[in-house]
Short mmCIF file of C-alpha atoms in Angstrom, two decimals:
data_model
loop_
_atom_site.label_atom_id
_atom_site.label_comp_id
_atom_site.label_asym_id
_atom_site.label_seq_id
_atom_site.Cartn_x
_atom_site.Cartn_y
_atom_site.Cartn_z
CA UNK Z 1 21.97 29.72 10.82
CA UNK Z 2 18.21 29.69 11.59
CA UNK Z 3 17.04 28.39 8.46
CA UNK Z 4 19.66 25.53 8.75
CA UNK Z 5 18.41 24.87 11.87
CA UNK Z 6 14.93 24.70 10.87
CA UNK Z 7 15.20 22.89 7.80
CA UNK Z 8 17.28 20.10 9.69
CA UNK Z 9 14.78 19.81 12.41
CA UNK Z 10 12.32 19.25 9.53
CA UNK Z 11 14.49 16.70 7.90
CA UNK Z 12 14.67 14.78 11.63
CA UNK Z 13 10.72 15.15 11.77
CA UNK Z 14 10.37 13.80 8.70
CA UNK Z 15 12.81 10.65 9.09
CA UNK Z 16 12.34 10.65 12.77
CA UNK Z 17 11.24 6.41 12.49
CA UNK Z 18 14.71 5.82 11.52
CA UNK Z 19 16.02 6.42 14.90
CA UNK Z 20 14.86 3.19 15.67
CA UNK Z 21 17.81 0.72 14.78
CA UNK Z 22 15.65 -2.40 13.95
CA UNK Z 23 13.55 -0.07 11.15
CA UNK Z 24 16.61 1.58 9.87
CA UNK Z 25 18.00 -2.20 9.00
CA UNK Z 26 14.49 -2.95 7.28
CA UNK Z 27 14.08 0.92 5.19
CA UNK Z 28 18.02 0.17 3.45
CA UNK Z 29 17.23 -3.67 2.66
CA UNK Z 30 13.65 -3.40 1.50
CA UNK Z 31 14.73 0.09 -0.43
CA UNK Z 32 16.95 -2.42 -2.49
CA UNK Z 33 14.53 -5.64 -2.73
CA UNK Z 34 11.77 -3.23 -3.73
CA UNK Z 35 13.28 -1.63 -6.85
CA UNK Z 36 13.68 -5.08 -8.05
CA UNK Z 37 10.27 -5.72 -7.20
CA UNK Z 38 9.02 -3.17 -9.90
CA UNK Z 39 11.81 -4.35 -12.26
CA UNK Z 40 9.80 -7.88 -12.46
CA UNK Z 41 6.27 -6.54 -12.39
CA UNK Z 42 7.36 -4.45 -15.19
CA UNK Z 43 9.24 -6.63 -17.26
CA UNK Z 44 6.68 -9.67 -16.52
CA UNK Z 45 3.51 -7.24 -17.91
CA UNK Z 46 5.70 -6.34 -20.84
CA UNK Z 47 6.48 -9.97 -21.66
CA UNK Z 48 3.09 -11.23 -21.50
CA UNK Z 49 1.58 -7.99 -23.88
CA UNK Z 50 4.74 -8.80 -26.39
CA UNK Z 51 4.06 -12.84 -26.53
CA UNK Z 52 0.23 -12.82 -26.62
CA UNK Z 53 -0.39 -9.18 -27.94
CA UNK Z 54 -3.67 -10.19 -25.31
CA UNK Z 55 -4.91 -7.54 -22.63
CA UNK Z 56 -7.12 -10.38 -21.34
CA UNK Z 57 -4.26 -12.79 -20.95
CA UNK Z 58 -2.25 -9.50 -18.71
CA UNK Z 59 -5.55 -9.29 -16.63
CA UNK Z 60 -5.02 -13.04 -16.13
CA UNK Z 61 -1.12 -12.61 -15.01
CA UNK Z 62 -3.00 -10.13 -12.57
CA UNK Z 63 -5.54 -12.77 -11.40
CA UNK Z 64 -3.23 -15.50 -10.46
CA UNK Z 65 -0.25 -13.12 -8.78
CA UNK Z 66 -3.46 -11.80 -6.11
CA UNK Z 67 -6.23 -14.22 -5.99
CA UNK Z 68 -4.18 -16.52 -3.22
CA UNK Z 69 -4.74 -13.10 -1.13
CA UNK Z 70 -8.16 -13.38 -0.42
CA UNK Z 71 -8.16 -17.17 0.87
CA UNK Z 72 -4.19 -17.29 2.47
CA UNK Z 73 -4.52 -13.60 4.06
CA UNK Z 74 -6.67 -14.50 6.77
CA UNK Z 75 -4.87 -17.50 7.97
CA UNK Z 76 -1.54 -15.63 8.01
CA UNK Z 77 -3.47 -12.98 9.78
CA UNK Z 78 -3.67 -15.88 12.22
CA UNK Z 79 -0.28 -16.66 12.26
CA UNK Z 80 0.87 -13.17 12.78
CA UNK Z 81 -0.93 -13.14 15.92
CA UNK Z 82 0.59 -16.56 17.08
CA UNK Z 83 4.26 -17.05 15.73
CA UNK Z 84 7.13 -15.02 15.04
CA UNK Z 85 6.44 -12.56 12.76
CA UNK Z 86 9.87 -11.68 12.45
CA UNK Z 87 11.34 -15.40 11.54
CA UNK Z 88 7.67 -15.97 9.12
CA UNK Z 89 9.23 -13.02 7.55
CA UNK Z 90 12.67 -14.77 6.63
CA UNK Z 91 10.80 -17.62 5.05
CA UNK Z 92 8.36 -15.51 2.43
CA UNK Z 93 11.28 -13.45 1.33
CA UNK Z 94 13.19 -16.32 0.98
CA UNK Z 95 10.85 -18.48 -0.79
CA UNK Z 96 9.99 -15.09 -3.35
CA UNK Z 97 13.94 -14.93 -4.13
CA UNK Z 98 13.17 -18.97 -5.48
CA UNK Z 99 10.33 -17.60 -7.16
CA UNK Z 100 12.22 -14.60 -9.04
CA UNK Z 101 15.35 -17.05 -10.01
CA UNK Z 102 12.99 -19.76 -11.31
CA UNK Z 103 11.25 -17.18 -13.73
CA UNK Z 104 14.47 -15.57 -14.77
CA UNK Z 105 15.60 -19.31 -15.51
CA UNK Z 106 12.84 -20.25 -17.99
CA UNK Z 107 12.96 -16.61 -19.63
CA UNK Z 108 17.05 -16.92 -20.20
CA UNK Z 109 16.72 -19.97 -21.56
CA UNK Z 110 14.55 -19.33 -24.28
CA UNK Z 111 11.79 -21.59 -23.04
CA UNK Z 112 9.26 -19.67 -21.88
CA UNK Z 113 5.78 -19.85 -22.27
CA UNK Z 114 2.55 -17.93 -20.93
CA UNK Z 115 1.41 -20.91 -18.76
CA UNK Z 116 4.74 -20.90 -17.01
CA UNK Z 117 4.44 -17.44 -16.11
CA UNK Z 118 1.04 -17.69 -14.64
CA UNK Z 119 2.16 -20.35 -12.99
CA UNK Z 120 5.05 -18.48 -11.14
CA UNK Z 121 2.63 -15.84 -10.33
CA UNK Z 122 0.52 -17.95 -8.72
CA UNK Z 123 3.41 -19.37 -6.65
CA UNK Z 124 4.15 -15.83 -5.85
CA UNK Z 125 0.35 -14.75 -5.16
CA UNK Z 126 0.88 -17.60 -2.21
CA UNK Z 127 3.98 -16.30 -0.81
CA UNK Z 128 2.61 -12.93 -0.96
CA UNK Z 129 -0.04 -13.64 0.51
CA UNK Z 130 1.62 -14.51 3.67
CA UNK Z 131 4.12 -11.91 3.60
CA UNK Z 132 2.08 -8.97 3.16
CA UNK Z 133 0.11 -9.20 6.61
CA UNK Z 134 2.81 -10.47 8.90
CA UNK Z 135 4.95 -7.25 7.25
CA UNK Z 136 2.52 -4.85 8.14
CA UNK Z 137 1.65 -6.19 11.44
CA UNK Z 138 5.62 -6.45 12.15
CA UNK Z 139 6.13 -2.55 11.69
CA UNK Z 140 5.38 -2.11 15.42
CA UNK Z 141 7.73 -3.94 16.24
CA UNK Z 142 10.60 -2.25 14.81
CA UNK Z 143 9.31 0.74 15.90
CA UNK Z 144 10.59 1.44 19.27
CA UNK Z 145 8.77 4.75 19.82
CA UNK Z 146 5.02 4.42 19.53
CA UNK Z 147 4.11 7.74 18.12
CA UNK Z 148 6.46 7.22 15.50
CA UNK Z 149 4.24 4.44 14.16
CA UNK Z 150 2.47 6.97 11.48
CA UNK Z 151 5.65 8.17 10.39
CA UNK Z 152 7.30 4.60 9.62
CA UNK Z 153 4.25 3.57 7.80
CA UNK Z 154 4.41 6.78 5.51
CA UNK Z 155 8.17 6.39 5.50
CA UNK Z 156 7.45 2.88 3.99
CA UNK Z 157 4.70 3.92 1.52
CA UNK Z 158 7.55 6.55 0.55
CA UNK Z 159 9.99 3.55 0.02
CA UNK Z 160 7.80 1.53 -2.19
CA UNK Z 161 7.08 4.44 -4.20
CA UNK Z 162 10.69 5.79 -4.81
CA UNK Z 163 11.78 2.22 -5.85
CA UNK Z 164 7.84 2.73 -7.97
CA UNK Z 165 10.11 5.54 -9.70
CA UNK Z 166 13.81 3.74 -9.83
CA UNK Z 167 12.32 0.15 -10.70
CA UNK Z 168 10.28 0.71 -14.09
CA UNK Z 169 12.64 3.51 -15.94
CA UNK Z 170 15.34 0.94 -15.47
CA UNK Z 171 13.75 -1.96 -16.82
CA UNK Z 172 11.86 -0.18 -19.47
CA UNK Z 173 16.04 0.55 -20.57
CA UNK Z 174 16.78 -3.14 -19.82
CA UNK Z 175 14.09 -4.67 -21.71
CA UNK Z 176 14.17 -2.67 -24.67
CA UNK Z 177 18.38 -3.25 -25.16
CA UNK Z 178 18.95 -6.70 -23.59
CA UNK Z 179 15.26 -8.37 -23.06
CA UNK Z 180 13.20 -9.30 -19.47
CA UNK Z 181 15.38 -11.91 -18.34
CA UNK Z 182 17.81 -9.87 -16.65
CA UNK Z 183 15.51 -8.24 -14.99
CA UNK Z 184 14.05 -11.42 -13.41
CA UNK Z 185 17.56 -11.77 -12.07
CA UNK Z 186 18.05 -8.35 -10.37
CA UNK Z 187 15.21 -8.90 -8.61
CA UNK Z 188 16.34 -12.39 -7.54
CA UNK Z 189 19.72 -10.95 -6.02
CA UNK Z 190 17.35 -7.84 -4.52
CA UNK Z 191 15.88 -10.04 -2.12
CA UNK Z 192 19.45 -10.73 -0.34
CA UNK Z 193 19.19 -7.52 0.85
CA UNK Z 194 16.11 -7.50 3.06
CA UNK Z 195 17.31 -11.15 3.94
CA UNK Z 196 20.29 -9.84 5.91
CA UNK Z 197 18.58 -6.74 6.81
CA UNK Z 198 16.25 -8.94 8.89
CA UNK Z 199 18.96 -11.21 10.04
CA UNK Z 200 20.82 -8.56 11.37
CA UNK Z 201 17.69 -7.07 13.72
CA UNK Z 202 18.23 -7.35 17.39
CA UNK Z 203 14.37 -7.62 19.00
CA UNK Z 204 13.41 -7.51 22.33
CA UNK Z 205 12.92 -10.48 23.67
CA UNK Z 206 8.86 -11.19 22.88
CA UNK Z 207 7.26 -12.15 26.54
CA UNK Z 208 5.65 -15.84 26.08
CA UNK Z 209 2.33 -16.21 23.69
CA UNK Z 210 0.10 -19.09 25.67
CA UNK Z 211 -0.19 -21.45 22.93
CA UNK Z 212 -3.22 -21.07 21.33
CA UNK Z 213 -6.35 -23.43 22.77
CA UNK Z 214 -9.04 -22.37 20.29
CA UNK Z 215 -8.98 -23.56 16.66
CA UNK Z 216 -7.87 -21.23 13.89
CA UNK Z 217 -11.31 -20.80 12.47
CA UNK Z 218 -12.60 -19.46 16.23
CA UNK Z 219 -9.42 -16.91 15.73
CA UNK Z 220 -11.22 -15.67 12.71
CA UNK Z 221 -14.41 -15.85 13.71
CA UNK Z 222 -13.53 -13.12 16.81
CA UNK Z 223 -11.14 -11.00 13.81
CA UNK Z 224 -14.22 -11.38 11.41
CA UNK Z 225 -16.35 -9.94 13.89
CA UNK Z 226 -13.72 -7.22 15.56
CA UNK Z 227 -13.42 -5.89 12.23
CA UNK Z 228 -17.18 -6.28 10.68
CA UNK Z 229 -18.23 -4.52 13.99
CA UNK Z 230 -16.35 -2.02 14.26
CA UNK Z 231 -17.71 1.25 12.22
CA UNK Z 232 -14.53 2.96 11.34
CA UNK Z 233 -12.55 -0.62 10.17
CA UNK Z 234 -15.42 -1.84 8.08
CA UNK Z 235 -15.73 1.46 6.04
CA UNK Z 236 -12.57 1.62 5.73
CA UNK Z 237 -12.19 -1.81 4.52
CA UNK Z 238 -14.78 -1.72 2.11
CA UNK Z 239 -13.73 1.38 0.19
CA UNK Z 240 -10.43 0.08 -0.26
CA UNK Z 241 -11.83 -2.85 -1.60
CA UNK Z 242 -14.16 -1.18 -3.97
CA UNK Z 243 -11.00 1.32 -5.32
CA UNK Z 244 -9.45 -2.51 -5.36
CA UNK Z 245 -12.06 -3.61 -8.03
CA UNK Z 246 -12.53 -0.68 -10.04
CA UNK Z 247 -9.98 1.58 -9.58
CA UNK Z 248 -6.27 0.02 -9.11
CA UNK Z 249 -6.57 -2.39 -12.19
CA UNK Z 250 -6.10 0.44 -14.65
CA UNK Z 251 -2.17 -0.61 -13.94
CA UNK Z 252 -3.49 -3.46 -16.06
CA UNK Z 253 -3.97 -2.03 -18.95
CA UNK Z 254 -1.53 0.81 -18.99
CA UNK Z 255 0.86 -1.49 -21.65
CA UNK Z 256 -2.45 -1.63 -23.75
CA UNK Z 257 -2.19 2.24 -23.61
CA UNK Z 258 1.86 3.01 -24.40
CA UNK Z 259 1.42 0.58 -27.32
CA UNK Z 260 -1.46 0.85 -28.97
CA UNK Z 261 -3.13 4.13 -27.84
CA UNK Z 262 0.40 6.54 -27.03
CA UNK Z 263 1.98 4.65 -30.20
CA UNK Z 264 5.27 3.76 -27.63
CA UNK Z 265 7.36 0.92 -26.29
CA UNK Z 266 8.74 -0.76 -23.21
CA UNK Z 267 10.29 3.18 -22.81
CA UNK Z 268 6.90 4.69 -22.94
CA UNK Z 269 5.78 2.08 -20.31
CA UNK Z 270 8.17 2.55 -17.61
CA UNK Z 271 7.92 6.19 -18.40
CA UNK Z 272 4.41 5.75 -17.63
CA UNK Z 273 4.68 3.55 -14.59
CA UNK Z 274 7.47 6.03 -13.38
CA UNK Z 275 5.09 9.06 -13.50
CA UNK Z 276 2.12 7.14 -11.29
CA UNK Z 277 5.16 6.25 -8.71
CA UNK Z 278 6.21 9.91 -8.79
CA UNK Z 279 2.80 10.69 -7.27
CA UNK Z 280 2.50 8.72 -5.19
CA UNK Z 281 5.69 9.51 -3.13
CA UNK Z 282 4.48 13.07 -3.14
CA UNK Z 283 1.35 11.50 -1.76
CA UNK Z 284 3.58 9.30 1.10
CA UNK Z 285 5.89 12.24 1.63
CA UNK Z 286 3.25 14.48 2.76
CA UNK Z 287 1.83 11.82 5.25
CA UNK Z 288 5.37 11.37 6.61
CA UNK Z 289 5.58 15.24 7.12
CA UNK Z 290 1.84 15.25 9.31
CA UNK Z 291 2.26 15.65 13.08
CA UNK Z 292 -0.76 13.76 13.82
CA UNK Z 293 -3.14 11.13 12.31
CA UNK Z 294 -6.40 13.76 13.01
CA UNK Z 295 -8.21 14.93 10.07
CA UNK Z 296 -6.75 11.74 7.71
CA UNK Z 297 -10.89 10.84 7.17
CA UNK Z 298 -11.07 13.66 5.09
CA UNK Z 299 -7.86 13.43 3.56
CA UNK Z 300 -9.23 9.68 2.67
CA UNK Z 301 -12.21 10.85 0.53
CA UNK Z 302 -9.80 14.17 -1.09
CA UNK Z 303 -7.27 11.13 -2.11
CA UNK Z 304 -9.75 9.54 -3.74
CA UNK Z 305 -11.15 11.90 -5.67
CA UNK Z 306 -8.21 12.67 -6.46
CA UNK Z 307 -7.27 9.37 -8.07
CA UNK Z 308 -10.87 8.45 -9.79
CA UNK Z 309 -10.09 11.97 -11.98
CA UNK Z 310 -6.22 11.06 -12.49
CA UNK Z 311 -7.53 7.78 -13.92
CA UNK Z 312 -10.45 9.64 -15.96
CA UNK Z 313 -8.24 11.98 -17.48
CA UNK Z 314 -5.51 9.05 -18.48
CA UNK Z 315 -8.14 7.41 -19.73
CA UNK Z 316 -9.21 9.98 -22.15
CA UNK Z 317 -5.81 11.06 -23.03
CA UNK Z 318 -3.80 10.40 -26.56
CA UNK Z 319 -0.99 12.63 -25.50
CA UNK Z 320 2.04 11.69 -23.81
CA UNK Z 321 3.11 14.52 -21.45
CA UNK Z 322 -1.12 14.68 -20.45
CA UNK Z 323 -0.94 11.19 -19.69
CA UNK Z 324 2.41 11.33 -17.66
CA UNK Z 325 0.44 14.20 -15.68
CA UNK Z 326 -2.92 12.12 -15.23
CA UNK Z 327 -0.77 9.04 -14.27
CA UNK Z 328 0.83 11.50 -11.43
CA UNK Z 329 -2.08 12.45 -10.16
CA UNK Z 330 -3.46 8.71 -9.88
CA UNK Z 331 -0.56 7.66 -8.25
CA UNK Z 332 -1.13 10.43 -5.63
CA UNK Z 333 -4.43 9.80 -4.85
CA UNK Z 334 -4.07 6.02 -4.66
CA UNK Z 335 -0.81 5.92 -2.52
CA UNK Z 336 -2.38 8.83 -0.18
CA UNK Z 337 -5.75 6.87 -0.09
CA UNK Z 338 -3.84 3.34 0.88
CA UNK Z 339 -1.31 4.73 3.51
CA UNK Z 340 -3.89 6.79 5.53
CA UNK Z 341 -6.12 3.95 5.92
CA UNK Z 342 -3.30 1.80 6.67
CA UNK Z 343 -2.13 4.66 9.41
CA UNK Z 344 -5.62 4.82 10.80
CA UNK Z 345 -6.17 0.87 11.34
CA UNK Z 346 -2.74 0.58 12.76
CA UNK Z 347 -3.57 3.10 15.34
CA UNK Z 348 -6.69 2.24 15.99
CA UNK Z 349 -6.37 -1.98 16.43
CA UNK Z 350 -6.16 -3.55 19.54
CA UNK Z 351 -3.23 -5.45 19.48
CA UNK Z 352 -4.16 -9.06 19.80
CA UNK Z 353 -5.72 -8.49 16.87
CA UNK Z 354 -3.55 -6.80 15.03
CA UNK Z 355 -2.43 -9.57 12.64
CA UNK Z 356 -6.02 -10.58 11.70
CA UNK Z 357 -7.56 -7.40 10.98
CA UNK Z 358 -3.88 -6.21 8.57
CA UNK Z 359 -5.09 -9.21 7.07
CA UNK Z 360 -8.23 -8.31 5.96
CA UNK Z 361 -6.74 -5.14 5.29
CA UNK Z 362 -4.56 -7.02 2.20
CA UNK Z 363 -7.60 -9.11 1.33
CA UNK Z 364 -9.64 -5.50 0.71
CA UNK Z 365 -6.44 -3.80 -1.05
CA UNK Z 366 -4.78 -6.76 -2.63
CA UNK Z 367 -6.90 -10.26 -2.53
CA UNK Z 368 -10.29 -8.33 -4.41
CA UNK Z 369 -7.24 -6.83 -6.68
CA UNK Z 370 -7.52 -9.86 -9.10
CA UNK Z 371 -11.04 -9.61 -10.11
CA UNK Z 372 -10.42 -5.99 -10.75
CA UNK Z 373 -7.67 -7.17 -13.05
CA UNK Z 374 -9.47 -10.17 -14.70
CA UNK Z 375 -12.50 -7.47 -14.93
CA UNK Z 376 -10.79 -4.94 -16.75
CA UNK Z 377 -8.76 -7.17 -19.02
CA UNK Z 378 -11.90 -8.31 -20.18
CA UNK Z 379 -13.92 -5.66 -20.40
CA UNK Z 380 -11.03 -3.88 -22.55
CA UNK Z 381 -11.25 -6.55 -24.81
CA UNK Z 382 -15.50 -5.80 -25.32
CA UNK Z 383 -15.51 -1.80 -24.61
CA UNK Z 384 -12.09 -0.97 -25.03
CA UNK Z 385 -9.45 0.23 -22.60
CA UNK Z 386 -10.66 4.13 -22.69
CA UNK Z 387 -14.45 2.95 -21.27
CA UNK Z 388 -13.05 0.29 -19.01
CA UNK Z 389 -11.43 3.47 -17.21
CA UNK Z 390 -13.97 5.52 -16.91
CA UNK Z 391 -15.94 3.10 -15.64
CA UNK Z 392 -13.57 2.54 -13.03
CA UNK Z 393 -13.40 6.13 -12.05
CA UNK Z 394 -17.19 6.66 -11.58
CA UNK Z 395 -17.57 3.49 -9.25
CA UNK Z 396 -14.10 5.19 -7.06
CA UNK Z 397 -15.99 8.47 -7.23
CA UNK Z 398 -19.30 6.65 -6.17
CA UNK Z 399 -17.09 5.34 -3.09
CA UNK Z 400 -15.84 8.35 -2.02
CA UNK Z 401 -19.59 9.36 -1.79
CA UNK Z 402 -20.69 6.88 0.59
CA UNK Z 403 -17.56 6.94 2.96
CA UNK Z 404 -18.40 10.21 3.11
CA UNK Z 405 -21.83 9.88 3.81
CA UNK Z 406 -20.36 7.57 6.93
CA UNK Z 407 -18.12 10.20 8.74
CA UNK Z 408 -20.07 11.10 11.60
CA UNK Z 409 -20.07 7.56 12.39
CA UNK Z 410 -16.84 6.92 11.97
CA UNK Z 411 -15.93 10.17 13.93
CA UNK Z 412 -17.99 9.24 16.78
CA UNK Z 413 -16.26 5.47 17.14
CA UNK Z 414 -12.96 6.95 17.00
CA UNK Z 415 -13.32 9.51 19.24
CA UNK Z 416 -12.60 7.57 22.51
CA UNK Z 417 -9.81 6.09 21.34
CA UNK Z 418 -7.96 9.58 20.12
CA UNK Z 419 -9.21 10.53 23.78
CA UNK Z 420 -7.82 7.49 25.83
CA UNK Z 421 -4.33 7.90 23.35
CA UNK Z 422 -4.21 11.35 24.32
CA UNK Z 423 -4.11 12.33 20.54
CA UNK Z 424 -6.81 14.41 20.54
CA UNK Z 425 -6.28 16.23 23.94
CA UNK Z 426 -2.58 16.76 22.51
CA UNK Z 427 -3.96 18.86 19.45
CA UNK Z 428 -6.69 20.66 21.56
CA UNK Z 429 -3.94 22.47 24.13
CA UNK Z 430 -2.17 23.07 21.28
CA UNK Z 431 -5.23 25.11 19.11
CA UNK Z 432 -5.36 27.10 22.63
CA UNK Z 433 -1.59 28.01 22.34
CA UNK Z 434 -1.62 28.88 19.06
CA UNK Z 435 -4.86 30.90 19.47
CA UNK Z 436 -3.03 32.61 22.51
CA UNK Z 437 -6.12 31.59 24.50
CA UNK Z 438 -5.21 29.27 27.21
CA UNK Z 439 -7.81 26.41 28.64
CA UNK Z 440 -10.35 27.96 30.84
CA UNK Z 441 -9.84 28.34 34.22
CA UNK Z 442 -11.76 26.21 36.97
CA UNK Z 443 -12.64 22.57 36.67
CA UNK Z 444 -11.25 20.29 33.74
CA UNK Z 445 -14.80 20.28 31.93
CA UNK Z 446 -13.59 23.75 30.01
CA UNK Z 447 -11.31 22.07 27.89
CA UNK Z 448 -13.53 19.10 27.48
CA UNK Z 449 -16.52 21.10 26.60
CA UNK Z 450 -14.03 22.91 24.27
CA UNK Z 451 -13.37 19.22 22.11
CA UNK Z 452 -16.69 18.91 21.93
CA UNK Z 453 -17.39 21.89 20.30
CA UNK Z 454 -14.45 21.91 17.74
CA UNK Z 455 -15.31 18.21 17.00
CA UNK Z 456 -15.20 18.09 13.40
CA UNK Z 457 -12.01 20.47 13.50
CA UNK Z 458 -10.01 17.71 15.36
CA UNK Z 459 -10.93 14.17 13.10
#
């Protein structure tokens, strides 16, 4: 009876953002839209490697799909901030099921060509590129608890990466019996899901937003500057963008590797993309079990060492199981690196500026993605696919260096904000519990005093 009882209170701590209605809708329709997701990134990446036999032309694909991010982001940032989030929202995933039914159109009929799948990816790089920051600004407000913020952003990490796991291993079957095409069309009916998910939310009623006086480029300016300022965002932001550029494009060039290095097929691929999703849901299940965002700086620089020797090893691999191990370990490190700097910036930002800042936050992870891509695809074509890796790794393990060189800083920002949240007085009373040492008796300075002294115990 006791162990039931404790393992369902773990199971409630764990899910406890799903007690909010509005993110409940949003977990079941995105859960469904995202395993078509992978479906098409899969299938397209397969296509283009079968029709070209080109890793350059693959790095291309990758160009086009992100390279929208880095000039669109900051104006949806913008619009985040000023509009609906949750009616913007409607529109992108509306305009991305158009997207997926075009390209499963062109690919049915027997017509397709590489230009016309750049093309689409373009279109989709665009939509994306609005979608991305108004969806992770709109998390708070499904989330009618704030200290279940951390949870629902691990909780959605988890979601992308169990589709990660579903998505690939079933197109990898669908491609290699009945072609891409029908994958383009899952994905294209996935997207009904999170439609009527969001069309079913019931949201507070928003109080007024003054319309805005200042021109958009002022709005920025002042989220340019919030963010640029600001120790803890700007290190942040700039070692996701560096794992951006040298690290994350080795999903790239892992069809290069089933084929021609592992000797596989479209089976060995999604096998392959299925063992990098595997680790990373480890990686978002363990954030979702955390009590607290404290000590996630350090768990930033472990995840990323992590990653820059998953990729090494994968890189230096020729057998399969090894590979399926070093892709696991990748996938850990990148999915544990991405969701605690997305949990620290979300509970850090001042909220009129939330929108902006999540929007330099897909610019670092997502807009600097497509010169990573275009980089490695053409590097692999001069070194090879191996060197292009390790490459990669060293500059990840080069970042890890440097953030880490930064902590103190970082710490020291942060600090009053854990204070004025109450986060880290929270964790200090309860070190004294555990400890059996209560606070100190006489004025409130003890316990102070005591946070001071245990600083780097509580980041």
């Amino acid at each position: 009876m006791e162990k039931n009882a404790t393992k369902s209170t773990t199971i409630r701590h764990l899910l406890r953002a799903l007690r909010s209605r509005n993110y409940r809708l949003f977990i079941a329709g995105q859960g469904i839209s995202l395993v078509g997701t992978w479906m098409q990134l899969v299938a397209m990446s397969w296509l283009v490697y079968r029709l070209t036999g080109s890793a350059m032309l693959l790095g291309v694909v990758g160009f086009a799909s992100q390279i929208p991010t880095i000039f669109i982001s900051p104006v949806a940032g913008v619009l985040a901030d000023r509009w609906k989030r949750h009616h913007l929202l409607l529109v992108t995933q509306s305009l991305a099921l158009l997207q997926a039914a075009s390209l499963a159109l062109i690919v049915l009929s027997g017509t397709v060509q590489v230009w016309q799948i750049i093309l689409l990816s373009l279109i989709l790089g665009v939509v994306n590129a609005f979608d991305i920051p108004i969806r992770q600004s709109f998390v708070v407000e499904m989330v009618e608890h704030r200290e279940d913020l951390s949870n629902a952003i691990a909780l959605n990490s988890s979601l992308v990466n169990g589709a990660r796991l579903i998505g690939p291993a079933i197109a990898g079957i669908l491609v290699a019996s009945v072609g891409e095409g029908i994958c383009f069309v899952l994905n294209a009916i996935s997207y009904l899901a999170v439609i009527v998910a969001l069309a079913s939310m019931r949201l507070p009623a928003a109080p007024p937003r003054p319309h805005p006086r200042r021109h958009i480029l002022h709005e920025l300016s002042d989220g340019f500057r919030y963010a640029y300022t600001f120790a803890p965002i700007r290190s942040i932001l700039l070692l996701l963008a560096l794992i951006s550029l040298m690290g994350m494009p080795y999903s790239v060039l892992v069809p290069v590797f089933a084929k021609d290095i592992l000797h596989g097929n479209a089976h060995t691929f999604g096998f392959l993309m299925t063992a990098a999703g595997s680790g990373a849901l480890l990686g978002t299940l363990h954030l979702a079990s955390r009590h607290s965002v404290l000590g996630l700086d350090r768990l930033i620089v472990l995840a990323t060492i992590f990653f820059a020797v998953g990729i090494a090893t994968f890189a230096l691999s020729s057998n399969f199981t090894l590979s399926l191990a070093a892709l696991a370990v990748a996938g850990f490190g990148a999915m544990t690196l991405v969701a605690s700097c997305n949990t620290v910036l979300q509970t850090i930002l001042e909220e009129d500026k939330r929108g902006r800042v999540m929007s330099f936050f897909t610019m670092a992870f997502i807009g600097v993605a497509p010169f990573g891509s275009l980089g490695a695809g053409s590097m692999a074509e001069i070194l090879g696919p191996r060197n292009t890796l390790l490459l990669g790794s060293i500059g990840c393990l080069v970042g890890a260096a440097v953030f880490t060189r930064h902590l103190p800083q970082i710490r020291e920002k942060i600090r009053p904000i854990y204070l004025r949240m109450g986060i880290i007085q929270e964790v200090a009373t309860g070190m004294a519990t555990a400890t059996e040492q209560p606070p100190l008796p006489g004025d409130d300075g003890g316990q102070e005093g005591r946070l001071e002294t245990r600083g780097k115990d509580v980041y």
